PDB file of C-alpha atoms in Angstrom:
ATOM      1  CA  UNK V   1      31.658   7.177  27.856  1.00  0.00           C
ATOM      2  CA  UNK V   2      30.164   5.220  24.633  1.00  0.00           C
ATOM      3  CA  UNK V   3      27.490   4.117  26.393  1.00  0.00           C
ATOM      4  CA  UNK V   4      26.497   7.810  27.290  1.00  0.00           C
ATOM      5  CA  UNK V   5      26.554   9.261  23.947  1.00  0.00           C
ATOM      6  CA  UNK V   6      24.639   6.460  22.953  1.00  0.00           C
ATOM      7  CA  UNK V   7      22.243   6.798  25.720  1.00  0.00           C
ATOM      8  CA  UNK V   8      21.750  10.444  24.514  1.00  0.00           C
ATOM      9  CA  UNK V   9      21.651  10.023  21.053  1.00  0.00           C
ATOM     10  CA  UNK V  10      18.905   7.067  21.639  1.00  0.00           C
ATOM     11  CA  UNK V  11      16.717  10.086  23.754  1.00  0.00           C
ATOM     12  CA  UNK V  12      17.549  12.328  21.367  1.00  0.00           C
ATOM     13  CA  UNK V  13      15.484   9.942  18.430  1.00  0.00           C
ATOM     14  CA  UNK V  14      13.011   8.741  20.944  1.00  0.00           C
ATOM     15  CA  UNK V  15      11.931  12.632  21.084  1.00  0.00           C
ATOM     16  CA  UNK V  16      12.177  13.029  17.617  1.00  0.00           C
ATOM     17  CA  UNK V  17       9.817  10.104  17.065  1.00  0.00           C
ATOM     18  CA  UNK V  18       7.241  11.523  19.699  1.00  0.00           C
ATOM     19  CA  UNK V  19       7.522  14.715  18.210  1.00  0.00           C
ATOM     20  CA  UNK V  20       6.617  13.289  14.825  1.00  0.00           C
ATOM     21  CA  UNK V  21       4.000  11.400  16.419  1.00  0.00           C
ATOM     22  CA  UNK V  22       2.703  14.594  18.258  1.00  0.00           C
ATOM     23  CA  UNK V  23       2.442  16.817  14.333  1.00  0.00           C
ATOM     24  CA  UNK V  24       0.298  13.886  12.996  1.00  0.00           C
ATOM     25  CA  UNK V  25      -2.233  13.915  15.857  1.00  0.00           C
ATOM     26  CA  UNK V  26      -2.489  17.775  15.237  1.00  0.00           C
ATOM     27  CA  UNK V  27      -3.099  16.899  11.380  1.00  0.00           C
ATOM     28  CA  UNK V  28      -5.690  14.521  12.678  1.00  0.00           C
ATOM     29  CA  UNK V  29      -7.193  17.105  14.570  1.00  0.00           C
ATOM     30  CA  UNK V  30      -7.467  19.336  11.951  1.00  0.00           C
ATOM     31  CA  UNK V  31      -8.842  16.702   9.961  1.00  0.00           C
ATOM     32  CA  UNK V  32     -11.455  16.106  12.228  1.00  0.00           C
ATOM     33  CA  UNK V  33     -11.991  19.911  12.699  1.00  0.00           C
ATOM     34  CA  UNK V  34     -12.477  20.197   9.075  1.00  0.00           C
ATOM     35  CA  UNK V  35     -14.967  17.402   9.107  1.00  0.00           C
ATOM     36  CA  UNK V  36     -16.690  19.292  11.940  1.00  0.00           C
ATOM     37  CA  UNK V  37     -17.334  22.196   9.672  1.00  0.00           C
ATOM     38  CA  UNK V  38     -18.267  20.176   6.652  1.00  0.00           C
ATOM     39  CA  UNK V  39     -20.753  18.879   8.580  1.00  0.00           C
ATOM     40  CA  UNK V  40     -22.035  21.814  10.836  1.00  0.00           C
ATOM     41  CA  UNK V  41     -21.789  25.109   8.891  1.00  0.00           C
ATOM     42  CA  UNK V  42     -24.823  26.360   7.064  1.00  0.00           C
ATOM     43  CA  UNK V  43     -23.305  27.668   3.388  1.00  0.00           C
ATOM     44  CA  UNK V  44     -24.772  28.940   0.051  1.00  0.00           C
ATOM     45  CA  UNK V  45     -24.657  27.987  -3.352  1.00  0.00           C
ATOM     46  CA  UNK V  46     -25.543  29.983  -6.340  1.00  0.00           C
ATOM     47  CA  UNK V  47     -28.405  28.500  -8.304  1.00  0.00           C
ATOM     48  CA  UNK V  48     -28.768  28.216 -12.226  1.00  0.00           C
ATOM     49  CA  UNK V  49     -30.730  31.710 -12.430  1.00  0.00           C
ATOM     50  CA  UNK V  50     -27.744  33.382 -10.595  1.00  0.00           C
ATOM     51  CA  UNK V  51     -29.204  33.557  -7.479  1.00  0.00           C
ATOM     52  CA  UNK V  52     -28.024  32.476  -3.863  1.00  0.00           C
ATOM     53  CA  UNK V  53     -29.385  29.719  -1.813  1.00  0.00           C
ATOM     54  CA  UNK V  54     -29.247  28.964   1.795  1.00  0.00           C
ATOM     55  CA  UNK V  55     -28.107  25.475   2.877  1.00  0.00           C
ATOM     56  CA  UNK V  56     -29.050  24.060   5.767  1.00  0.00           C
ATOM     57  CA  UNK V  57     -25.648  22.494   7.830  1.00  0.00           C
ATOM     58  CA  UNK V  58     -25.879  18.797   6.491  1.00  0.00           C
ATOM     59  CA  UNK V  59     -25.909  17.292  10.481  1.00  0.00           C
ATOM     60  CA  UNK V  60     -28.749  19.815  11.216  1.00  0.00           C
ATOM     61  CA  UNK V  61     -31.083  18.646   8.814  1.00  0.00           C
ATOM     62  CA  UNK V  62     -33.472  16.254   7.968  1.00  0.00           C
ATOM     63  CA  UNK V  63     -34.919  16.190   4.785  1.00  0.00           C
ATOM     64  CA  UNK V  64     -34.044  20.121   4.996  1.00  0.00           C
ATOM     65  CA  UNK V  65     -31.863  21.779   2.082  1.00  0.00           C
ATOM     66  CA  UNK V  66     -29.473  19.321   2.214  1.00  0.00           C
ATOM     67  CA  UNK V  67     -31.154  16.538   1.355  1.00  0.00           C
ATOM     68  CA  UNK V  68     -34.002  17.695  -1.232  1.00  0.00           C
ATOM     69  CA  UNK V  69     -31.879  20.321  -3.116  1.00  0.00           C
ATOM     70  CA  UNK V  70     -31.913  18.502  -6.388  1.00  0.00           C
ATOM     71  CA  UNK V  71     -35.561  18.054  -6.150  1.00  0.00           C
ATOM     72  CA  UNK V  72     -36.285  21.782  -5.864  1.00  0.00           C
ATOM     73  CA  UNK V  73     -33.253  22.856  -8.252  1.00  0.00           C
ATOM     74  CA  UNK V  74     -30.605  24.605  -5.781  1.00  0.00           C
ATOM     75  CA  UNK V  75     -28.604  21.345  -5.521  1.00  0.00           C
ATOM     76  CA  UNK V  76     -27.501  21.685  -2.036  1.00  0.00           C
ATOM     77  CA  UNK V  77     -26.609  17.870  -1.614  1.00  0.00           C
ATOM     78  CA  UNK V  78     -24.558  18.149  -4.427  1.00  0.00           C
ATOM     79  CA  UNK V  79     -22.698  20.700  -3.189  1.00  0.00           C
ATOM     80  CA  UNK V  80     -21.855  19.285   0.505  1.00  0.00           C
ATOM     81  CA  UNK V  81     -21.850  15.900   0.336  1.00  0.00           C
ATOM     82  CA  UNK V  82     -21.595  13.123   2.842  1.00  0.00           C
ATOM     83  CA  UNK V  83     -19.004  11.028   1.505  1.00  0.00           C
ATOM     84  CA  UNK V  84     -16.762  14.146   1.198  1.00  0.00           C
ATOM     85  CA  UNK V  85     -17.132  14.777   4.955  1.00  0.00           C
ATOM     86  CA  UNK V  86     -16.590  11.224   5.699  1.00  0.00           C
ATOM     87  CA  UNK V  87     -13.560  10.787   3.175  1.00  0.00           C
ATOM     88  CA  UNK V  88     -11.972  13.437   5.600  1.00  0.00           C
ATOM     89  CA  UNK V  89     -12.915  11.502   8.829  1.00  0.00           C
ATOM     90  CA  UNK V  90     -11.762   8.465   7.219  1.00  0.00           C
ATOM     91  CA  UNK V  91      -8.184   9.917   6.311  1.00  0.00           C
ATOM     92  CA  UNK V  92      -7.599  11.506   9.723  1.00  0.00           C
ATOM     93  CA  UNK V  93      -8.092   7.645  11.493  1.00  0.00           C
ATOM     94  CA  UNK V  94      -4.518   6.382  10.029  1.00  0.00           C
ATOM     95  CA  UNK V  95      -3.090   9.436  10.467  1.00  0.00           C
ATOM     96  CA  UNK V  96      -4.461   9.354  14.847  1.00  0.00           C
ATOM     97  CA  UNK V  97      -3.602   5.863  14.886  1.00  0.00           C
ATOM     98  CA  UNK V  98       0.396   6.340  13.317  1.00  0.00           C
ATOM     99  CA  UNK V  99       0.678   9.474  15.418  1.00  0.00           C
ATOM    100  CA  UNK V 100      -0.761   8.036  18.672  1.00  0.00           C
ATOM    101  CA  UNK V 101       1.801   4.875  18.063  1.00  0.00           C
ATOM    102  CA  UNK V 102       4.850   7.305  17.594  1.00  0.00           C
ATOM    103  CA  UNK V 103       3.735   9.329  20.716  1.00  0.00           C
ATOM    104  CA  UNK V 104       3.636   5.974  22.755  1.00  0.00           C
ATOM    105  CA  UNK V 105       6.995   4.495  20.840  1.00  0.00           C
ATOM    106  CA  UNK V 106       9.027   8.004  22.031  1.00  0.00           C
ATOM    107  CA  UNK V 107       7.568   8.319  25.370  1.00  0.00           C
ATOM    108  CA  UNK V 108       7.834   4.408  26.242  1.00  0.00           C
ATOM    109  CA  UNK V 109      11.376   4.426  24.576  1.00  0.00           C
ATOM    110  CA  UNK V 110      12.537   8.033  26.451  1.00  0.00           C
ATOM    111  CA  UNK V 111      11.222   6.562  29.843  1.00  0.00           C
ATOM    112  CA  UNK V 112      12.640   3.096  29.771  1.00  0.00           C
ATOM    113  CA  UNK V 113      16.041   4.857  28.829  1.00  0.00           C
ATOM    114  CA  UNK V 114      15.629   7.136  31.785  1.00  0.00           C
ATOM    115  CA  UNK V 115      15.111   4.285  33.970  1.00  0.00           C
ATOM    116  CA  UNK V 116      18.294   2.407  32.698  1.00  0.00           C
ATOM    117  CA  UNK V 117      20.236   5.786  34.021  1.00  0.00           C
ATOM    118  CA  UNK V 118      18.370   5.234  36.988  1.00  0.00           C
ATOM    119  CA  UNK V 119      19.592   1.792  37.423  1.00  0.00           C
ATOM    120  CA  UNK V 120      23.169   2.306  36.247  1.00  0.00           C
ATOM    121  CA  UNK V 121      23.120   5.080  38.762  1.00  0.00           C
ATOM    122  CA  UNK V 122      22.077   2.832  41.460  1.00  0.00           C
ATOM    123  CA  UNK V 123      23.989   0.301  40.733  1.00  0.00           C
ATOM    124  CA  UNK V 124      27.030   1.948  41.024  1.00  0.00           C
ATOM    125  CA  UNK V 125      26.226   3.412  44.456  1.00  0.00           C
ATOM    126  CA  UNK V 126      25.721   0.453  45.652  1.00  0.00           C
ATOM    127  CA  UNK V 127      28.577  -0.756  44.681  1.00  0.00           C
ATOM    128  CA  UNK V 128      30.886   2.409  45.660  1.00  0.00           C
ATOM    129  CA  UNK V 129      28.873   2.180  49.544  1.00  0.00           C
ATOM    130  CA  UNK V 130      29.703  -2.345  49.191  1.00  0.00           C
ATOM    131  CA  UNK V 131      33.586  -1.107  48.631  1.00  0.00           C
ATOM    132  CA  UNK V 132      33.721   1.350  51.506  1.00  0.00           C
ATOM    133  CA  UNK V 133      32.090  -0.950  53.913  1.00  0.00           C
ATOM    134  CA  UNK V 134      34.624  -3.649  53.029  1.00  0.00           C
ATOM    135  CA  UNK V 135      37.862  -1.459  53.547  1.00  0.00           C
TER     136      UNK V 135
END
């Protein structure tokens, strides 16, 4: 009987572990989602007279709004920068790498516990059929 509880309390973490694993791949998602919009949304900014100015989306452009904003005053590039967008990219890869390593950890460990049951079962089967063919 220890062994079972064990068994179940050992499944029991290995799904906790994938489920941990599975909330940091959605936080890298969103991550990588909010990247996506950093770098694909047009947006405005307001302009030292008080007045608003289109920016072009900064992965749409070239040499658009984006990029020569502080040479015609409306400082678009400062607003939406790249290192901003890729500080967010950058964050979201240790996050997808510990999440996709907890997934893997949970599912390997839930499986190869699943196939010890298997085995066990098997095993004793085989040996309850061994004891009725020698009687």
């Amino acid at each position: 009987m220890r062994s079972r509880d064990y068994d179940y309390e050992f499944r029991e973490q290995a799904s906790r572990i994938r489920a941990w694993g599975v909330l940091l791949l959605v936080v890298a998602g969103l991550l990588w989602g909010w990247c996506a919009i950093l770098l694909t949304t047009e947006y405005s900014i307001e302009t030292r007279s008080g007045h608003e100015a289109e920016c072009a989306a900064r992965l749409f452009t070239d040499r658009g709004t984006a990029n020569e904003g502080v040479y015609r005053g409306d400082y678009c590039a400062d607003e939406r920068d790249w290192p901003e967008a890729l500080a967010v990219l950058g964050l979201s890869i240790p996050v997808a790498l510990v999440g996709t390593a907890l997934v893997t950890t949970g599912s390997v460990s839930r499986r190869m516990s699943g196939h010890a049951q298997a085995m066990r079962e098997l095993d004793r089967l085989a040996d309850r059929s061994d004891r009725q063919t020698e009687s």
